[in-house]
Coordinates of C-alpha atoms in Angstrom, one line a residue:
M1 CA 34.1 -7.1 -49.0
R2 CA 35.4 -7.0 -45.7
K3 CA 32.9 -7.9 -43.1
A4 CA 32.3 -6.7 -39.7
S5 CA 33.6 -8.8 -36.8
L6 CA 31.6 -10.9 -34.1
A7 CA 32.2 -8.7 -31.5
S8 CA 30.5 -5.2 -33.5
K9 CA 27.6 -7.8 -33.9
A10 CA 27.6 -9.0 -30.2
L11 CA 27.2 -5.7 -28.5
P12 CA 23.3 -5.2 -29.3
L13 CA 22.7 -8.9 -27.9
V14 CA 24.9 -8.1 -25.0
C15 CA 22.5 -5.3 -24.1
L16 CA 19.4 -7.0 -25.0
V17 CA 20.5 -10.1 -22.3
V18 CA 21.2 -7.5 -19.8
A19 CA 18.2 -5.6 -20.4
F20 CA 16.1 -8.7 -20.6
A21 CA 17.7 -9.9 -17.4
A22 CA 17.1 -7.0 -15.5
S23 CA 13.4 -6.7 -16.1
L24 CA 13.1 -10.6 -15.4
T25 CA 14.6 -10.3 -12.4
L26 CA 12.3 -7.1 -11.2
S27 CA 9.7 -9.1 -12.2
L28 CA 10.1 -12.0 -10.0
I29 CA 11.0 -9.9 -6.9
R30 CA 7.9 -7.9 -7.4
D31 CA 6.3 -9.2 -4.0
R32 CA 9.7 -9.5 -2.1
R33 CA 9.8 -7.3 0.8
F34 CA 13.4 -6.6 1.8
I35 CA 14.2 -5.8 5.6
N36 CA 17.0 -5.0 7.9
T37 CA 20.0 -3.5 5.7
L38 CA 18.4 -2.0 2.5
P39 CA 15.8 -0.1 4.4
R40 CA 18.5 1.2 6.9
L41 CA 20.9 2.3 3.5
V42 CA 18.1 3.8 2.0
K43 CA 16.6 5.7 4.9
G44 CA 20.2 6.7 5.6
Y45 CA 21.3 7.7 2.0
R46 CA 18.3 8.8 0.6
N47 CA 20.0 11.3 -2.1
E48 CA 22.6 8.8 -2.9
S49 CA 19.9 5.9 -3.5
Q50 CA 18.2 8.1 -5.8
I51 CA 21.3 9.1 -7.6
A52 CA 21.8 5.5 -7.9
V53 CA 18.6 4.5 -9.8
Q54 CA 18.7 7.5 -12.3
I55 CA 22.5 6.0 -13.1
L56 CA 20.8 2.5 -13.4
S57 CA 17.9 3.8 -15.5
S58 CA 19.7 5.7 -17.8
V59 CA 22.4 2.8 -18.5
L60 CA 19.4 0.2 -19.1
S61 CA 17.5 2.7 -21.3
M62 CA 20.6 3.6 -23.2
A63 CA 20.9 -0.2 -23.7
Q64 CA 17.3 -0.8 -24.8
V65 CA 17.9 2.3 -27.5
L66 CA 21.1 0.7 -28.5
I67 CA 19.4 -2.6 -29.5
V68 CA 17.2 -0.5 -31.8
C69 CA 19.5 1.8 -33.2
S70 CA 21.6 -1.1 -33.9
L71 CA 18.9 -2.9 -35.6
F72 CA 18.7 0.2 -38.0
N73 CA 22.2 0.8 -38.5
F74 CA 23.1 -3.0 -39.5
A75 CA 20.4 -2.8 -42.0
A76 CA 20.9 0.3 -43.4
R77 CA 25.0 -0.8 -43.7
I78 CA 23.8 -4.0 -45.5
K79 CA 21.4 -1.9 -47.7
L80 CA 24.3 0.5 -48.8
F81 CA 26.4 -1.9 -50.1
E82 CA 23.3 -4.0 -52.4
S83 CA 21.8 -0.8 -53.9
A84 CA 22.0 2.5 -54.5
A85 CA 21.1 5.1 -51.7
S86 CA 19.2 8.6 -52.0
I87 CA 20.5 11.6 -49.8
G88 CA 17.1 11.6 -48.2
N89 CA 17.2 8.0 -47.4
L90 CA 20.3 8.5 -45.7
S91 CA 19.2 11.5 -43.8
F92 CA 16.3 9.3 -42.6
W93 CA 18.8 6.3 -41.7
S94 CA 21.1 8.3 -39.8
A95 CA 18.3 10.1 -37.6
L96 CA 17.1 6.7 -36.8
S97 CA 20.5 5.1 -35.9
I98 CA 21.8 7.9 -33.6
P99 CA 18.0 9.8 -32.8
R100 CA 18.1 13.3 -33.3
F101 CA 15.6 15.8 -34.9
D102 CA 16.4 16.7 -38.3
T103 CA 13.9 19.3 -39.4
S104 CA 15.2 18.8 -43.1
L105 CA 13.1 15.3 -43.1
P106 CA 9.7 15.2 -44.6
S107 CA 7.0 15.1 -42.3
S108 CA 5.9 11.8 -42.2
R109 CA 9.4 10.8 -41.6
L110 CA 10.3 13.4 -39.1
L111 CA 7.2 11.9 -37.0
F112 CA 8.5 8.4 -36.8
V113 CA 12.0 10.2 -36.0
T114 CA 10.2 12.1 -33.3
L115 CA 8.7 8.7 -31.6
T116 CA 12.4 7.1 -31.8
L117 CA 13.6 10.2 -29.5
A118 CA 10.6 9.8 -26.9
L119 CA 11.4 6.1 -27.0
G120 CA 14.7 6.9 -24.9
T121 CA 12.9 9.3 -22.5
G122 CA 10.0 7.0 -22.2
L123 CA 11.9 4.2 -21.2
G124 CA 14.0 6.1 -19.1
A125 CA 10.8 6.8 -17.1
L126 CA 9.6 3.4 -16.9
W127 CA 13.2 2.0 -15.7
T128 CA 13.4 4.6 -12.8
G129 CA 9.7 3.5 -11.7
S130 CA 10.5 -0.1 -12.0
L131 CA 14.4 0.6 -9.6
T132 CA 13.0 3.2 -7.4
P133 CA 12.6 1.9 -3.8
L134 CA 9.1 2.6 -2.2
P135 CA 8.4 2.4 1.6
S136 CA 6.3 -0.7 2.1
T137 CA 5.5 -3.4 5.0
A138 CA 6.8 -7.0 5.4
F139 CA 4.9 -9.7 7.5
R140 CA 6.7 -12.8 8.9
D141 CA 5.1 -15.5 10.7
D142 CA 7.8 -15.3 13.5
G143 CA 7.1 -16.5 17.4
K144 CA 3.9 -16.5 19.6
V145 CA 2.0 -14.3 21.8
P146 CA 0.1 -15.1 24.6
V147 CA -3.9 -14.9 25.1
P148 CA -5.8 -15.2 28.1
F149 CA -7.3 -18.7 28.9
F150 CA -10.8 -18.8 30.7
N151 CA -10.7 -21.8 32.8
S152 CA -12.8 -23.0 35.7
S153 CA -10.7 -21.0 38.2
I154 CA -12.6 -18.0 36.9
T155 CA -16.0 -17.9 39.2
R156 CA -19.0 -15.5 38.3
T157 CA -16.9 -12.7 39.5
M158 CA -14.0 -11.9 40.9
Y159 CA -15.8 -9.9 43.8
P160 CA -18.8 -11.5 44.5
R161 CA -22.2 -9.3 45.5
H162 CA -22.8 -9.2 49.1
K163 CA -25.6 -11.0 50.9
D164 CA -28.9 -9.5 50.2
G165 CA -27.3 -7.0 47.5
A166 CA -25.5 -5.0 49.7
I167 CA -23.2 -2.2 48.5
I168 CA -19.4 -3.4 48.0
T169 CA -17.5 -0.8 49.5
E170 CA -13.8 -2.7 49.5
C171 CA -12.6 -5.1 47.4
G172 CA -9.6 -5.9 48.3
V173 CA -7.0 -4.9 46.0
R174 CA -4.3 -7.4 45.4
P175 CA -1.3 -6.4 42.6
V176 CA -1.1 -9.4 40.1
Q177 CA 2.8 -11.0 40.2
D178 CA 3.5 -12.8 36.9
P179 CA 5.6 -16.1 37.9
R180 CA 7.9 -15.1 34.7
G181 CA 9.3 -12.3 36.2
S182 CA 8.0 -9.6 33.8
N183 CA 7.3 -6.2 34.8
Y184 CA 3.9 -5.5 34.6
P185 CA 1.7 -2.5 35.5
Q186 CA 0.4 -2.8 38.9
L187 CA -2.8 -4.9 38.3
D188 CA -5.7 -5.7 40.9
N189 CA -9.2 -7.2 41.0
C190 CA -10.9 -4.1 41.6
I191 CA -11.7 -2.8 38.3
V192 CA -14.9 -1.7 39.0
I193 CA -14.1 0.4 41.9
N194 CA -10.6 1.8 40.7
K195 CA -11.6 2.1 36.9
L196 CA -15.2 3.8 37.6
G197 CA -14.2 6.6 36.1
N198 CA -13.0 5.1 32.9
L199 CA -15.7 3.4 32.7
I200 CA -18.1 6.5 32.6
M201 CA -16.5 8.0 30.2
T202 CA -16.7 4.7 28.1
A203 CA -20.5 5.2 28.3
S204 CA -20.6 8.9 27.7
T205 CA -18.3 8.2 24.2
A206 CA -20.2 5.0 23.2
T207 CA -21.5 6.0 20.0
N208 CA -19.2 7.4 17.2
V209 CA -20.9 9.3 14.6
T210 CA -18.3 9.9 11.8
S211 CA -15.3 7.8 12.6
P212 CA -14.2 4.6 14.2
R213 CA -14.2 5.4 18.3
Q214 CA -10.5 5.8 19.6
H215 CA -10.6 4.9 23.5
P216 CA -7.8 4.2 25.8
K217 CA -6.7 0.7 27.2
L218 CA -7.7 0.4 30.7
D219 CA -4.2 -0.8 31.9
N220 CA -2.1 1.3 30.3
S221 CA -3.8 4.7 29.2
T222 CA -0.9 4.9 26.5
W223 CA -2.4 2.2 24.2
T224 CA -5.4 3.1 22.2
Y225 CA -7.9 1.0 20.9
R226 CA -9.5 2.2 17.5
G227 CA -12.7 1.0 17.1
R228 CA -14.5 -1.6 19.2
S229 CA -12.0 -3.6 21.6
Y230 CA -14.5 -6.6 21.7
G231 CA -12.7 -7.5 24.7
K232 CA -9.3 -8.5 23.0
G233 CA -6.1 -6.8 22.7
S234 CA -5.1 -7.9 26.5
S235 CA -1.5 -8.8 25.8
A236 CA -0.7 -5.3 24.1
G237 CA 1.6 -3.6 26.7
L238 CA 2.2 -6.3 28.6
L239 CA 3.7 -9.1 26.2
G240 CA 5.0 -9.0 23.0
P241 CA 5.7 -12.0 20.7
V242 CA 8.0 -14.4 22.2
N243 CA 10.4 -17.3 20.8
T244 CA 11.1 -15.4 17.6
T245 CA 13.6 -16.0 15.6
E246 CA 14.1 -12.6 13.6
K247 CA 16.1 -10.5 16.0
S248 CA 14.7 -7.3 13.9
A249 CA 12.7 -4.6 15.5
D250 CA 9.2 -4.9 14.2
E251 CA 6.5 -2.3 14.0
G252 CA 3.6 -4.3 15.3
F253 CA 2.0 -7.5 15.3
S254 CA -0.9 -9.4 14.8
Y255 CA -2.6 -12.6 15.7
Q256 CA -6.1 -14.4 16.2
E257 CA -7.7 -15.1 19.5
S258 CA -11.5 -16.4 20.5
G259 CA -13.6 -14.0 22.0
Y260 CA -17.2 -12.6 22.7
S261 CA -18.7 -10.3 20.4
T262 CA -21.4 -8.5 22.7
S263 CA -24.4 -7.1 21.6
A264 CA -27.6 -5.4 23.3
S265 CA -31.2 -4.8 22.4
C266 CA -32.7 -1.9 24.3
H267 CA -36.6 -1.4 24.6
N268 CA -39.1 0.6 26.6
Q269 CA -41.5 -1.9 28.3
A270 CA -44.7 -0.3 28.2
N271 CA -46.3 -2.8 30.9
A272 CA -43.2 -3.4 33.4
I273 CA -43.9 -2.8 36.8
F274 CA -41.2 -0.7 38.7
P275 CA -42.2 -0.2 42.2
F276 CA -40.2 1.9 44.2
K277 CA -40.2 1.9 48.0
K278 CA -38.6 3.9 50.4
Y279 CA -36.8 2.1 53.2
Y280 CA -34.6 4.8 54.5
T281 CA -34.4 8.1 55.3
G282 CA -31.3 9.9 56.8
G283 CA -28.9 13.0 57.0
G284 CA -31.8 15.0 58.2
G285 CA -34.2 14.1 56.1
Q286 CA -32.3 15.3 53.1
L287 CA -31.4 11.5 52.0
N288 CA -33.7 8.8 50.9
L289 CA -32.7 5.1 49.8
W290 CA -35.3 3.3 47.6
S291 CA -35.6 -0.1 46.7
S292 CA -37.6 -1.5 43.5
Q293 CA -38.6 -5.2 42.8
V294 CA -39.2 -5.4 39.0
V295 CA -41.5 -7.4 37.4
M296 CA -41.2 -7.6 33.4
L297 CA -44.6 -8.5 32.1
D298 CA -43.5 -8.2 28.3
S299 CA -40.8 -10.3 28.9
G300 CA -42.2 -13.6 30.3
N301 CA -40.9 -15.0 33.4
V302 CA -37.6 -12.9 34.2
S303 CA -36.5 -13.0 37.6
I304 CA -34.9 -9.8 38.6
P305 CA -33.7 -9.3 42.0
P306 CA -34.1 -6.1 44.1
F307 CA -32.2 -3.1 43.2
Y308 CA -31.5 0.4 44.5
A309 CA -31.5 3.9 44.1
A310 CA -30.5 7.1 46.2
S311 CA -32.1 10.7 46.1
S312 CA -31.8 13.7 47.8
V313 CA -34.8 15.6 48.8
S314 CA -34.3 19.1 47.2
D315 CA -31.7 19.9 44.2
G316 CA -29.9 22.0 47.0
V317 CA -31.3 25.3 44.6
N318 CA -34.9 25.3 44.3
S319 CA -35.6 22.8 46.8
K320 CA -37.5 20.6 44.1
P321 CA -37.2 16.6 44.5
F322 CA -34.1 15.6 42.9
G323 CA -35.6 12.1 41.7
Y324 CA -34.0 9.0 41.0
F325 CA -32.4 7.0 38.4
A326 CA -31.2 3.1 38.9
W327 CA -30.7 0.0 37.1
T328 CA -29.3 -3.3 37.3
A329 CA -27.6 -6.3 35.7
I330 CA -28.9 -9.9 35.7
S331 CA -28.1 -13.3 35.1
D332 CA -31.4 -15.8 34.6
K333 CA -31.1 -19.2 33.4
G334 CA -28.7 -18.4 30.5
A335 CA -30.0 -14.9 29.6
Y336 CA -28.7 -11.8 30.4
Y337 CA -30.5 -8.6 31.2
I338 CA -30.2 -5.0 32.1
A339 CA -33.5 -3.1 33.4
T340 CA -33.6 0.3 34.2
S341 CA -36.1 2.6 36.6
A342 CA -36.5 6.1 36.9
Q343 CA -38.9 8.4 39.1
Q344 CA -41.2 9.9 36.3
V345 CA -41.5 13.7 36.0
S346 CA -38.2 14.4 36.8
W347 CA -35.0 14.6 35.0
S348 CA -34.1 11.0 34.4
E349 CA -37.8 9.9 33.2
N350 CA -36.4 8.9 29.7
L351 CA -34.9 6.4 30.8
N352 CA -37.8 4.5 32.9
H353 CA -39.1 1.4 32.1
I354 CA -36.3 0.1 29.6
L355 CA -35.1 -3.6 29.4
C356 CA -32.1 -4.7 27.8
T357 CA -31.3 -8.1 26.5
I358 CA -27.5 -8.9 26.1
E359 CA -25.9 -11.4 23.9
F360 CA -22.6 -12.7 23.8
T361 CA -21.8 -14.6 20.5
P362 CA -18.5 -16.6 20.5
M363 CA -16.1 -15.7 17.5
T364 CA -12.5 -15.4 16.1
F365 CA -11.0 -11.9 15.9
Q366 CA -7.9 -10.9 14.5
T367 CA -5.9 -8.4 16.8
T368 CA -3.6 -5.9 14.9
V369 CA -1.0 -4.3 17.3
S370 CA 0.9 -1.2 16.2
K371 CA 4.1 -0.3 18.4
V372 CA 4.6 2.9 16.2
N373 CA 1.4 4.7 17.1
Q374 CA 0.7 2.0 20.2
S375 CA -2.9 1.7 18.6
I376 CA -4.7 -1.9 18.6
T377 CA -7.3 -3.0 15.9
V378 CA -9.7 -5.7 16.6
T379 CA -11.4 -7.2 13.7
P380 CA -14.3 -10.0 13.8
M381 CA -13.6 -12.8 11.8
E382 CA -15.6 -15.7 12.1
R383 CA -18.6 -17.6 14.6
I384 CA -17.1 -20.5 16.3
D385 CA -18.6 -22.7 18.8
N386 CA -18.5 -21.9 22.4
F387 CA -15.3 -22.0 23.7
N388 CA -16.2 -21.4 27.5
Q389 CA -19.1 -24.2 28.1
T390 CA -19.0 -23.1 32.2
G391 CA -20.2 -19.8 31.1
N392 CA -18.3 -18.6 34.1
I393 CA -16.8 -15.6 32.0
K394 CA -20.2 -14.5 30.8
D395 CA -21.5 -14.4 34.3
A396 CA -18.4 -12.6 35.7
I397 CA -19.2 -9.5 33.1
I398 CA -22.5 -9.4 34.2
W399 CA -21.7 -9.3 37.7
D400 CA -19.3 -6.4 36.9
L401 CA -22.0 -4.5 35.0
D402 CA -24.1 -4.9 38.4
L403 CA -21.4 -3.7 40.5
F404 CA -21.1 -0.8 38.3
S405 CA -24.7 -0.1 38.1
R406 CA -24.7 0.4 42.2
S407 CA -21.5 2.2 41.9
S408 CA -22.6 4.5 39.1
S409 CA -26.1 5.1 40.0
L410 CA -26.1 5.8 43.8
S411 CA -25.4 9.3 44.4
V412 CA -27.1 11.8 46.7
T413 CA -26.3 14.7 43.8
Y414 CA -25.8 13.4 40.9
T415 CA -26.2 10.1 38.9
P416 CA -22.8 9.9 36.8
L417 CA -24.0 7.2 34.5
Y418 CA -27.1 9.0 33.6
Y419 CA -25.3 12.1 32.6
A420 CA -22.9 9.6 30.5
I421 CA -25.7 8.5 28.5
S422 CA -27.4 12.1 28.1
N423 CA -24.1 13.0 26.5
N424 CA -24.1 9.9 24.4
M425 CA -27.9 10.4 23.6
Q426 CA -27.1 13.7 21.1
A427 CA -24.3 11.5 19.2
A428 CA -26.7 8.3 19.2
K429 CA -29.5 10.8 17.5
T430 CA -27.2 12.2 14.9
A431 CA -25.9 8.6 14.1
Y432 CA -28.7 7.0 13.8
K433 CA -31.0 9.7 12.8
V434 CA -34.1 8.8 15.0
S435 CA -36.3 10.3 17.5
D436 CA -35.5 11.6 21.1
D437 CA -37.1 8.5 22.3
V438 CA -35.5 6.1 20.5
A439 CA -32.0 7.9 20.7
W440 CA -32.3 7.3 24.7
E441 CA -32.6 3.7 24.1
L442 CA -29.5 3.1 21.4
S443 CA -27.4 5.3 23.8
L444 CA -28.2 3.2 26.4
Q445 CA -27.5 0.1 24.3
D446 CA -24.4 1.4 22.8
A447 CA -23.2 2.0 26.4
I448 CA -23.6 -1.1 27.8
V449 CA -21.7 -2.8 24.8
E450 CA -18.6 -0.8 25.3
V451 CA -18.5 -1.1 28.9
A452 CA -19.0 -4.4 28.5
D453 CA -16.0 -4.9 26.1
D454 CA -13.8 -2.8 28.6
L455 CA -14.6 -5.4 31.5
L456 CA -13.9 -8.4 28.7
T457 CA -10.3 -6.7 28.3
Y458 CA -9.4 -6.3 31.6
Q459 CA -10.6 -9.8 32.3
G460 CA -8.4 -11.0 29.9
I461 CA -5.5 -8.9 30.9
L462 CA -6.1 -10.7 34.5
A463 CA -5.9 -14.1 33.1
V464 CA -2.7 -12.9 31.6
G465 CA -1.1 -11.7 34.4
R466 CA -1.8 -14.8 36.2
N467 CA 0.1 -16.6 33.6
E468 CA -3.8 -18.1 32.5
S469 CA -2.9 -17.9 28.9
V470 CA -2.2 -20.3 26.0
S471 CA 0.4 -19.3 23.4
Q472 CA -1.0 -18.0 19.7
P473 CA 1.1 -18.0 16.8
V474 CA 1.9 -14.3 15.6
Q475 CA 2.6 -12.3 12.4
R476 CA 5.2 -9.6 12.9
Q477 CA 5.2 -6.4 10.8
F478 CA 8.3 -4.8 9.9
A479 CA 9.1 -1.6 8.0
A480 CA 10.1 -2.7 4.5
I481 CA 11.7 -1.6 1.0
K482 CA 9.9 -3.0 -2.4
I483 CA 11.7 -2.4 -5.3
G484 CA 9.7 -0.4 -7.6
Q485 CA 6.0 -0.6 -8.8
T486 CA 4.7 -3.5 -10.4
E487 CA 2.8 -2.1 -13.4
Y488 CA 6.2 -0.8 -14.3
H489 CA 8.0 -4.3 -14.2
F490 CA 5.5 -6.0 -16.2
A491 CA 5.3 -3.3 -18.9
L492 CA 9.4 -3.5 -19.1
L493 CA 9.0 -7.2 -19.3
V494 CA 6.7 -7.0 -22.4
I495 CA 9.1 -4.1 -24.3
N496 CA 11.8 -6.6 -23.5
I497 CA 10.3 -9.2 -25.0
F498 CA 9.2 -7.5 -28.1
L499 CA 12.7 -6.6 -28.6
C500 CA 13.8 -10.0 -28.1
T501 CA 11.2 -11.0 -31.0
I502 CA 12.7 -8.3 -33.3
Y503 CA 16.1 -8.9 -32.7
L504 CA 15.8 -13.1 -33.5
Y505 CA 13.6 -12.1 -36.4
E506 CA 16.4 -10.1 -37.9
A507 CA 19.0 -12.4 -36.6
S508 CA 17.3 -15.1 -38.6
R509 CA 16.6 -13.3 -41.5
T510 CA 20.2 -12.2 -42.3
R511 CA 21.7 -15.2 -40.9
Y512 CA 23.3 -12.9 -37.7
W513 CA 24.0 -10.3 -40.2
K514 CA 26.5 -12.6 -42.4
H515 CA 27.1 -10.1 -45.1
L516 CA 27.2 -7.1 -42.6
P517 CA 30.6 -4.9 -43.9
D518 CA 32.7 -3.7 -41.6
F519 CA 32.4 0.5 -43.0
N520 CA 30.0 2.3 -41.1
F521 CA 28.8 5.4 -42.8
L522 CA 28.1 6.9 -38.9
D523 CA 31.7 6.6 -38.4
I524 CA 33.0 10.2 -39.5
K525 CA 36.3 9.1 -39.8
A526 CA 35.4 5.8 -42.0
L527 CA 33.3 8.0 -44.1
T528 CA 35.8 10.7 -44.9
L529 CA 38.8 7.7 -45.9
A530 CA 35.8 6.2 -48.1
A531 CA 34.9 9.6 -49.9
L532 CA 38.5 11.1 -50.3
G533 CA 40.8 8.1 -50.3
P534 CA 43.6 7.7 -47.6
E535 CA 45.9 9.7 -50.1
K536 CA 43.4 13.0 -49.7
S537 CA 42.3 12.3 -45.8
N538 CA 44.7 14.7 -44.6
E539 CA 43.0 17.6 -47.2
S540 CA 40.0 16.6 -46.4
A541 CA 39.4 19.7 -44.0
A542 CA 40.2 22.3 -46.7
I543 CA 37.6 21.4 -48.9
A544 CA 35.0 23.7 -49.3
S545 CA 31.4 22.3 -50.3
P546 CA 30.7 24.2 -53.8
S547 CA 27.6 26.0 -54.7
P548 CA 24.5 23.9 -54.9
P549 CA 23.0 23.6 -58.0
S550 CA 20.1 25.7 -59.0
S551 CA 17.5 22.8 -58.6
R552 CA 18.7 21.5 -55.4
R553 CA 15.9 19.4 -54.8
D554 CA 15.9 17.7 -58.3
E555 CA 19.3 17.0 -57.7
K556 CA 19.2 15.4 -55.0
D557 CA 16.0 13.2 -56.1
S558 CA 18.2 12.2 -58.9
T559 CA 21.7 11.8 -57.3
K560 CA 22.5 8.1 -55.7
L561 CA 25.1 7.5 -53.2
V562 CA 27.0 4.1 -54.3
A563 CA 29.3 2.5 -51.7
F564 CA 32.1 -0.4 -52.8
Y565 CA 35.1 -1.8 -52.0
D566 CA 38.1 -1.0 -54.0
E567 CA 41.0 -3.5 -55.1
K568 CA 42.8 -3.2 -51.7
S569 CA 39.6 -3.7 -50.0
R570 CA 39.0 -0.4 -48.9
P571 CA 35.4 1.5 -48.8
R572 CA 34.6 3.6 -51.0
L573 CA 31.6 5.7 -51.9
R574 CA 30.4 7.7 -55.4
Y575 CA 27.6 9.9 -56.3
V576 CA 26.0 9.1 -59.4
R577 CA 23.2 11.2 -61.0
A578 CA 20.7 9.1 -63.4
P579 CA 19.7 10.7 -66.6
R580 CA 16.7 12.6 -66.8
E581 CA 14.7 10.1 -68.6
H582 CA 15.2 7.6 -65.6
Q583 CA 15.0 10.1 -62.9
R584 CA 11.4 7.9 -61.8
T585 CA 12.9 4.5 -62.4
T586 CA 12.7 2.0 -59.5
S587 CA 15.7 1.1 -57.2
A588 CA 16.4 -2.0 -59.4
D589 CA 17.0 -0.1 -62.7
Q590 CA 19.0 2.4 -60.8
H591 CA 21.7 0.0 -60.8
S592 CA 21.8 0.0 -64.6
V593 CA 23.1 4.0 -64.3
L594 CA 26.2 2.8 -62.0
P595 CA 29.3 3.1 -64.1
P596 CA 31.8 0.2 -64.3
R597 CA 33.9 -0.7 -61.7
D598 CA 37.8 0.4 -63.0
H599 CA 39.8 -0.5 -60.1
G600 CA 42.6 0.6 -62.2
S601 CA 41.5 4.0 -62.9
S602 CA 43.1 6.6 -60.3
R603 CA 39.9 8.3 -59.9
D604 CA 38.5 5.9 -57.9
N605 CA 40.0 7.6 -55.1
D606 CA 37.9 10.7 -55.9
F607 CA 34.6 11.2 -54.0
A608 CA 32.8 12.2 -57.3
M609 CA 33.7 11.0 -61.0
E610 CA 33.0 13.5 -64.1
D611 CA 30.5 15.7 -62.0
H612 CA 32.5 16.9 -59.3
E613 CA 29.7 19.8 -58.9
N614 CA 27.2 17.1 -57.8
M615 CA 28.8 16.9 -54.4
D616 CA 27.5 18.0 -51.7
L617 CA 29.6 17.9 -48.8
S618 CA 27.8 19.9 -47.0
D619 CA 24.7 17.8 -46.7
M620 CA 26.5 15.2 -45.8
H621 CA 28.8 16.6 -43.2
S622 CA 25.8 18.3 -41.7
K623 CA 23.7 14.9 -40.9
P624 CA 25.0 11.4 -39.9
L625 CA 23.8 8.7 -42.3
L626 CA 21.8 6.1 -41.1
A627 CA 19.8 3.0 -42.1
D628 CA 16.2 3.4 -44.1
S629 CA 13.5 1.9 -41.8
R630 CA 12.1 -0.3 -44.5
V631 CA 15.3 -2.9 -44.6
V632 CA 14.6 -3.8 -40.8

């Protein structure tokens, strides 16, 4: 018997190695993010990349299907030369070796063939999901970014309150020049005076109801904070990462910096004494100035210096007293307070007798800067030891708040801060689901926190602008591509491991298909030559199939196909019909009905022996012949 060549047996192994190597490689690079070249190619040639993925998926899935079909085919070819096979088995083997939907098969075998057909489609989908380039984000630890360093040169305020609490009318605007030569926006030390409207807007939108608050950065309104700023993100819009090695344009960066998380707790002080004393009347008797020396009986020995309010004699419409509202921020022995006072039975009485305690908690923050939408997100990380032992930065914020109180409270016709808190009160009432009285306190509480955050941010901006900063490691963010989805990678790897196991088992069982004949019954040319003989091959096209016998099912069940090699080592096929009494015999018994091999007889070249009418060429030519799954 002529045996199959080594090359024909090696093809499934080559396909197995290729498929397994591809799935293993995809699994190993599942966490890899590609930047630079690949994202540009995918973005610039999106249609072409999709076509390439489909081609690769088809090739790799075909390789896996070929492995399965080859195992069926090899087993069937060996089986065909070991024992007789029924036409039904040959049809089943054929449908498995070349997956096709054969309706003549029994329902149980047809279901198995259907699953084999679905295998190719399913594998193609898995390979497509594993090879499709997906947009992702890559992070690289690359470079450093400057963050503010609050040293001892910062006094308790950049513009100290004048003697006796006089109102500051000038604050000496001074642009900050960076010694590194960078082009900064025009910065000045007069944040409260020059950004008063921004701070009022912050107070009026301090409470978020349904989504994180978004608000502009004070020095550059094109940048937006998402959520609380916590006084961080000073470098955004000023300086990006420096000393970087990756020259590709990044989409953003993130870093950690130390800072303060500001919190406030506001409560109405029922026993507080807020005596207001009129000390000036001007404008033809239309303007009153008031001073108040507050004594907080409920809060211990808190020293609160005098603070001031202004009011008009009438509202200009109904000649009713306009009333007054005033507040102040103080630092007392390491404690920080805000006190408010308002005239009773007036529009501002809701904010009368409120004392707020302010706390600064040192923490580490994660600052994430997005260059794509120019946004800044700050996330608290963990509490740390106090990094500013002198307390000068906290004192500066309190003095800024005090200047803000006098700038926003003293107005002849209106009080901007009161209206800001009033607008925010409705949001606080909705967000916290509390009564009006409590909502006023919470509204003031949120406003203080957000304004303090803005002031901390600007102090950091000034420090960076003065080059009073330290460098922090930065993690840059790039637009990247990842190859496929991890679930598909592992699914294909498991499938290929299973195929390797089956392949090795079959190779071991058959000693690498040692007795595999070179005759392949799926090759129509080889099948024709084997059935008719070389001398009749040219006439094969003219042979007509005879009419099937009356009992076709019985004929098929009792007819077996025998494959053998003649005296010249040419493959031959014969139909052999078993006697009636032996139709139910086993396959082993069926060997006994095979005729003796008479190599000298010219009838060996015939497709049938005595019973030429037993040939069923139409059935054989209409169905490719494949291997029985039982021998795999």
